[in-house]
C-alpha cells in the first residue's frame, strides 16, 4: 500500500503522463534513422528517454519551488504542498541522472558526453523565466533535441542529423507555440510576480498570434519532411489532422480547464504514425 502511494506521488511529482507527448518525438527520430532493429537497444532508448524527461521535470519543480508555492494553479503540487520533501526530490533527481547516463553509455559509449547537453539545458530552462520572454523558445529548443537524440541512438552516428532535422525544427516551433498558450493560464500571476513570458510581456492577443505563427512554421517543417521522403495520400491525411489539431487548441486556449499536455500527446503520436507509415510504405 505504501509502495503504491509513493509510486503515485512520484508520478504526480514528475507529471508522468506528460512524458507521453515527448516519447513519440524521440522514437520518431529513432525510426527515421534506424537501419536494424534491436530490442535491447529499443528498451535502452526508452529508459534513457523517460529518465531524461524525469530529470527535466524534477529540475523544473526544484528550481521553481518558491514560484510554484505562490501560484494558485501549482501550489497544491507534491513539492510546494510539502507532500514530497526537497531532500527526497533531490534523491529522485540524482537517481534519474544516474539512470540516464548509464543507459546512454550502454546505447553508445560516446553518448554519455552528449547526454550532458540536455541535462544542462534542463537546468538552465527554469532560470530563463526569470529574465527573458523567450523562455518558451528555449524550452522548444531543449525538447527539439529529442528527435536528434533518437536518431543518434539508432545509429550511433551524428549523420542521422541529415534525416531528423525537419522533425527537430517541427518540435522547436510546436512546443514553443503550445507553451505560449499554456502560459496564458498564469497570465495574471506572471505579471504580479514578475515572471517573464510572452503573454505577460506582450498581452494575450499578441501571444495567441505568435503561437499561430509558431504552429505554421512547425507545419512547414513537417511538410518539408513529407516532400523529402516522398509524399503519400495517407501522410497528407495525417498532416491535415495534425494541422487541424494544432489550431483547435488555439481556439480552446481561452478555456481554463483545457489540458494542453494531454491534447498535445495526441499530436505527438500522430507524428509517430506519420513517420512509421513512411517507413512501412518504403
Short mmCIF file of C-alpha atoms in Angstrom, two decimals:
data_model
loop_
_atom_site.label_atom_id
_atom_site.label_comp_id
_atom_site.label_asym_id
_atom_site.label_seq_id
_atom_site.Cartn_x
_atom_site.Cartn_y
_atom_site.Cartn_z
CA UNK A 1 0.00 0.00 0.00
CA UNK A 2 2.83 2.39 0.93
CA UNK A 3 4.72 1.47 -2.25
CA UNK A 4 1.65 2.18 -4.37
CA UNK A 5 1.13 5.53 -2.62
CA UNK A 6 4.77 6.58 -3.11
CA UNK A 7 4.69 5.48 -6.75
CA UNK A 8 1.57 7.55 -7.41
CA UNK A 9 3.11 10.50 -5.58
CA UNK A 10 6.29 10.25 -7.67
CA UNK A 11 4.20 10.09 -10.84
CA UNK A 12 2.37 13.23 -9.74
CA UNK A 13 5.64 14.96 -8.83
CA UNK A 14 7.15 14.49 -12.28
CA UNK A 15 3.76 14.67 -14.04
CA UNK A 16 4.49 11.32 -15.68
CA UNK A 17 1.60 11.46 -18.22
CA UNK A 18 3.34 14.50 -19.78
CA UNK A 19 6.09 12.12 -20.90
CA UNK A 20 3.63 10.76 -23.45
CA UNK A 21 3.97 13.78 -25.71
CA UNK A 22 7.80 13.63 -25.67
CA UNK A 23 8.36 9.91 -26.28
CA UNK A 24 6.74 9.85 -29.76
CA UNK A 25 9.12 12.60 -30.90
CA UNK A 26 12.20 10.74 -29.70
CA UNK A 27 11.05 7.50 -31.29
CA UNK A 28 10.10 9.30 -34.49
CA UNK A 29 13.75 10.32 -34.80
CA UNK A 30 14.74 6.79 -33.82
CA UNK A 31 12.64 5.12 -36.52
CA UNK A 32 13.64 7.65 -39.19
CA UNK A 33 17.32 6.78 -38.73
CA UNK A 34 17.18 3.10 -37.75
CA UNK A 35 18.81 0.55 -40.04
CA UNK A 36 18.47 -2.61 -37.94
CA UNK A 37 16.07 -3.10 -35.04
CA UNK A 38 17.46 -4.50 -31.79
CA UNK A 39 15.05 -4.98 -28.90
CA UNK A 40 17.70 -4.26 -26.24
CA UNK A 41 18.65 -1.01 -27.95
CA UNK A 42 14.98 -0.04 -28.14
CA UNK A 43 14.45 -0.58 -24.40
CA UNK A 44 17.63 1.32 -23.53
CA UNK A 45 16.40 4.27 -25.60
CA UNK A 46 13.04 4.04 -23.80
CA UNK A 47 14.76 4.07 -20.38
CA UNK A 48 17.02 6.97 -21.39
CA UNK A 49 14.04 8.94 -22.74
CA UNK A 50 11.89 8.50 -19.64
CA UNK A 51 14.77 9.28 -17.27
CA UNK A 52 15.74 12.38 -19.29
CA UNK A 53 12.17 13.68 -19.13
CA UNK A 54 12.11 12.94 -15.39
CA UNK A 55 15.32 14.97 -14.92
CA UNK A 56 13.75 17.90 -16.75
CA UNK A 57 10.57 17.82 -14.69
CA UNK A 58 12.40 17.43 -11.36
CA UNK A 59 14.82 20.28 -12.08
CA UNK A 60 11.88 22.49 -13.03
CA UNK A 61 10.00 21.56 -9.85
CA UNK A 62 13.04 22.02 -7.57
CA UNK A 63 14.27 25.31 -9.03
CA UNK A 64 10.76 26.79 -9.31
CA UNK A 65 9.65 25.72 -5.81
CA UNK A 66 9.15 29.25 -4.45
CA UNK A 67 7.38 30.35 -7.64
CA UNK A 68 5.05 27.33 -7.51
CA UNK A 69 4.24 27.98 -3.84
CA UNK A 70 2.90 31.42 -4.78
CA UNK A 71 0.94 30.28 -7.83
CA UNK A 72 -2.67 29.19 -7.07
CA UNK A 73 -2.51 26.76 -10.01
CA UNK A 74 0.63 24.95 -8.83
CA UNK A 75 0.75 25.34 -5.03
CA UNK A 76 -1.06 22.01 -4.49
CA UNK A 77 1.63 20.04 -6.35
CA UNK A 78 3.57 17.48 -4.24
CA UNK A 79 6.69 19.62 -3.68
CA UNK A 80 5.11 23.05 -2.98
CA UNK A 81 2.46 21.47 -0.75
CA UNK A 82 5.06 19.57 1.27
CA UNK A 83 3.76 16.10 0.39
CA UNK A 84 7.23 15.41 -1.04
CA UNK A 85 10.30 16.80 0.70
CA UNK A 86 13.03 18.69 -1.12
CA UNK A 87 15.52 16.07 0.06
CA UNK A 88 13.51 13.23 -1.48
CA UNK A 89 13.06 15.17 -4.72
CA UNK A 90 16.85 15.60 -4.95
CA UNK A 91 17.34 11.87 -4.34
CA UNK A 92 14.94 11.14 -7.22
CA UNK A 93 16.89 13.64 -9.35
CA UNK A 94 20.26 12.00 -8.64
CA UNK A 95 18.87 8.54 -9.39
CA UNK A 96 17.33 9.77 -12.65
CA UNK A 97 20.63 11.34 -13.74
CA UNK A 98 22.50 8.09 -13.00
CA UNK A 99 19.94 6.01 -14.94
CA UNK A 100 20.06 8.45 -17.86
CA UNK A 101 23.85 8.50 -18.08
CA UNK A 102 24.23 4.72 -17.69
CA UNK A 103 21.55 3.93 -20.29
CA UNK A 104 23.08 6.49 -22.68
CA UNK A 105 26.50 4.86 -22.27
CA UNK A 106 25.06 1.39 -22.89
CA UNK A 107 23.38 2.59 -26.08
CA UNK A 108 26.62 4.02 -27.41
CA UNK A 109 29.63 4.93 -25.28
CA UNK A 110 30.17 8.43 -26.74
CA UNK A 111 26.54 9.30 -25.96
CA UNK A 112 27.46 9.80 -22.31
CA UNK A 113 29.16 13.06 -23.34
CA UNK A 114 26.25 14.23 -25.49
CA UNK A 115 23.87 13.31 -22.65
CA UNK A 116 25.26 16.21 -20.64
CA UNK A 117 23.78 18.70 -23.14
CA UNK A 118 20.09 18.12 -22.30
CA UNK A 119 20.88 17.99 -18.58
CA UNK A 120 22.49 21.44 -18.78
CA UNK A 121 19.59 22.80 -20.85
CA UNK A 122 17.03 21.33 -18.44
CA UNK A 123 18.87 23.10 -15.62
CA UNK A 124 19.00 26.46 -17.43
CA UNK A 125 15.36 26.48 -18.57
CA UNK A 126 13.68 27.40 -15.23
CA UNK A 127 16.01 30.39 -14.90
CA UNK A 128 15.09 31.73 -18.37
CA UNK A 129 11.63 32.54 -16.99
CA UNK A 130 13.33 34.99 -14.65
CA UNK A 131 14.96 37.17 -17.31
CA UNK A 132 13.55 36.64 -20.83
CA UNK A 133 10.18 36.17 -22.52
CA UNK A 134 11.98 33.88 -24.98
CA UNK A 135 11.82 31.10 -22.37
CA UNK A 136 9.19 29.32 -24.49
CA UNK A 137 11.63 29.03 -27.38
CA UNK A 138 14.39 27.81 -25.07
CA UNK A 139 12.04 25.04 -23.92
CA UNK A 140 11.24 24.26 -27.56
CA UNK A 141 14.94 24.13 -28.41
CA UNK A 142 15.59 21.84 -25.45
CA UNK A 143 12.89 19.35 -26.43
CA UNK A 144 13.89 19.56 -30.11
CA UNK A 145 16.97 17.60 -29.06
CA UNK A 146 14.63 14.61 -28.67
CA UNK A 147 14.30 13.63 -32.36
CA UNK A 148 18.00 14.31 -32.91
CA UNK A 149 18.90 12.13 -29.92
CA UNK A 150 16.58 9.38 -31.15
CA UNK A 151 18.39 9.35 -34.48
CA UNK A 152 21.82 9.23 -32.86
CA UNK A 153 20.71 6.42 -30.54
CA UNK A 154 19.54 4.37 -33.52
CA UNK A 155 22.77 4.74 -35.50
CA UNK A 156 25.48 5.77 -33.02
CA UNK A 157 26.32 8.41 -35.58
CA UNK A 158 25.81 12.16 -35.99
CA UNK A 159 24.99 11.57 -39.67
CA UNK A 160 21.38 10.96 -38.65
CA UNK A 161 21.04 14.76 -38.31
CA UNK A 162 20.55 14.92 -42.09
CA UNK A 163 17.40 12.81 -41.73
CA UNK A 164 15.95 14.11 -38.46
CA UNK A 165 16.47 17.90 -38.71
CA UNK A 166 12.97 18.68 -40.11
CA UNK A 167 11.44 16.88 -37.14
CA UNK A 168 13.70 18.80 -34.73
CA UNK A 169 12.54 22.15 -36.16
CA UNK A 170 8.93 20.99 -36.05
CA UNK A 171 9.40 20.22 -32.36
CA UNK A 172 11.04 23.59 -31.70
CA UNK A 173 8.10 25.60 -33.03
CA UNK A 174 5.35 23.21 -31.94
CA UNK A 175 6.50 23.13 -28.31
CA UNK A 176 7.16 26.88 -28.28
CA UNK A 177 3.70 27.57 -29.69
CA UNK A 178 1.76 25.48 -27.23
CA UNK A 179 3.90 26.59 -24.27
CA UNK A 180 2.96 30.19 -25.11
CA UNK A 181 -0.72 29.20 -25.00
CA UNK A 182 -0.12 27.25 -21.78
CA UNK A 183 1.40 30.39 -20.20
CA UNK A 184 -1.94 32.16 -20.67
CA UNK A 185 -3.16 30.16 -17.65
CA UNK A 186 -0.67 32.08 -15.48
CA UNK A 187 -1.11 35.46 -17.17
CA UNK A 188 -2.20 37.43 -14.08
CA UNK A 189 0.17 35.61 -11.72
CA UNK A 190 3.19 36.11 -14.00
CA UNK A 191 2.56 39.86 -14.25
CA UNK A 192 2.13 40.14 -10.48
CA UNK A 193 5.27 38.13 -9.64
CA UNK A 194 7.46 39.46 -12.46
CA UNK A 195 7.72 36.13 -14.28
CA UNK A 196 8.83 36.54 -17.88
CA UNK A 197 6.64 35.05 -20.59
CA UNK A 198 5.31 36.21 -23.94
CA UNK A 199 1.77 36.65 -22.52
CA UNK A 200 2.99 38.72 -19.55
CA UNK A 201 5.20 40.81 -21.85
CA UNK A 202 3.01 41.31 -24.94
CA UNK A 203 -0.51 40.53 -23.73
CA UNK A 204 -2.94 37.77 -24.61
CA UNK A 205 -3.91 38.74 -28.16
CA UNK A 206 -0.34 39.12 -29.44
CA UNK A 207 0.63 35.89 -27.68
CA UNK A 208 -2.07 33.93 -29.48
CA UNK A 209 -0.92 35.38 -32.81
CA UNK A 210 2.71 34.44 -32.08
CA UNK A 211 1.56 30.94 -31.20
CA UNK A 212 -0.27 30.68 -34.53
CA UNK A 213 2.89 31.69 -36.40
CA UNK A 214 4.83 29.06 -34.46
CA UNK A 215 2.34 26.38 -35.46
CA UNK A 216 2.51 27.47 -39.10
CA UNK A 217 6.30 27.17 -39.02
CA UNK A 218 6.08 23.75 -37.39
CA UNK A 219 3.76 22.54 -40.15
CA UNK A 220 6.15 23.83 -42.82
CA UNK A 221 8.90 21.61 -41.43
CA UNK A 222 6.64 18.55 -41.31
CA UNK A 223 5.65 19.30 -44.90
CA UNK A 224 9.35 19.50 -45.82
CA UNK A 225 9.85 16.06 -44.26
CA UNK A 226 6.94 14.63 -46.26
CA UNK A 227 8.29 16.05 -49.52
CA UNK A 228 11.81 14.90 -48.64
CA UNK A 229 10.75 11.28 -48.14
CA UNK A 230 8.18 11.03 -50.90
CA UNK A 231 4.57 12.03 -50.12
CA UNK A 232 1.70 9.56 -49.83
CA UNK A 233 -2.04 10.13 -49.52
CA UNK A 234 -2.01 8.65 -46.01
CA UNK A 235 0.70 11.11 -44.93
CA UNK A 236 -1.32 14.04 -46.24
CA UNK A 237 -4.34 12.80 -44.30
CA UNK A 238 -2.29 12.64 -41.08
CA UNK A 239 -0.77 16.04 -41.91
CA UNK A 240 -4.27 17.52 -42.28
CA UNK A 241 -5.37 16.06 -38.93
CA UNK A 242 -2.23 17.45 -37.22
CA UNK A 243 -2.87 20.87 -38.80
CA UNK A 244 -6.45 20.97 -37.55
CA UNK A 245 -5.35 19.71 -34.15
CA UNK A 246 -2.80 22.48 -33.70
CA UNK A 247 -5.29 25.22 -34.43
CA UNK A 248 -8.12 23.68 -32.41
CA UNK A 249 -6.01 24.22 -29.30
CA UNK A 250 -5.64 27.89 -30.25
CA UNK A 251 -9.43 28.13 -30.13
CA UNK A 252 -9.55 26.24 -26.82
CA UNK A 253 -6.70 28.22 -25.23
CA UNK A 254 -9.18 30.53 -23.51
CA UNK A 255 -10.71 27.62 -21.59
CA UNK A 256 -9.22 27.37 -18.10
CA UNK A 257 -9.77 23.60 -17.91
CA UNK A 258 -8.19 22.77 -21.27
CA UNK A 259 -5.46 20.11 -20.87
CA UNK A 260 -2.64 21.20 -23.19
CA UNK A 261 -0.28 18.35 -22.34
CA UNK A 262 -2.90 15.62 -22.80
CA UNK A 263 -4.10 17.17 -26.05
CA UNK A 264 -0.59 17.58 -27.46
CA UNK A 265 0.29 13.98 -26.60
CA UNK A 266 -2.14 13.05 -29.40
CA UNK A 267 -0.25 15.35 -31.77
CA UNK A 268 2.98 13.59 -30.82
CA UNK A 269 1.50 10.16 -31.55
CA UNK A 270 0.16 11.38 -34.90
CA UNK A 271 3.70 12.45 -35.82
CA UNK A 272 4.96 8.98 -34.88
CA UNK A 273 2.24 7.37 -37.03
CA UNK A 274 3.24 9.62 -39.94
CA UNK A 275 6.90 8.60 -39.59
CA UNK A 276 6.19 4.88 -39.22
CA UNK A 277 3.79 4.92 -42.18
CA UNK A 278 6.58 6.35 -44.31
CA UNK A 279 8.94 3.54 -43.22
CA UNK A 280 6.35 0.79 -43.81
CA UNK A 281 5.49 2.09 -47.25
CA UNK A 282 9.15 2.17 -48.42
#
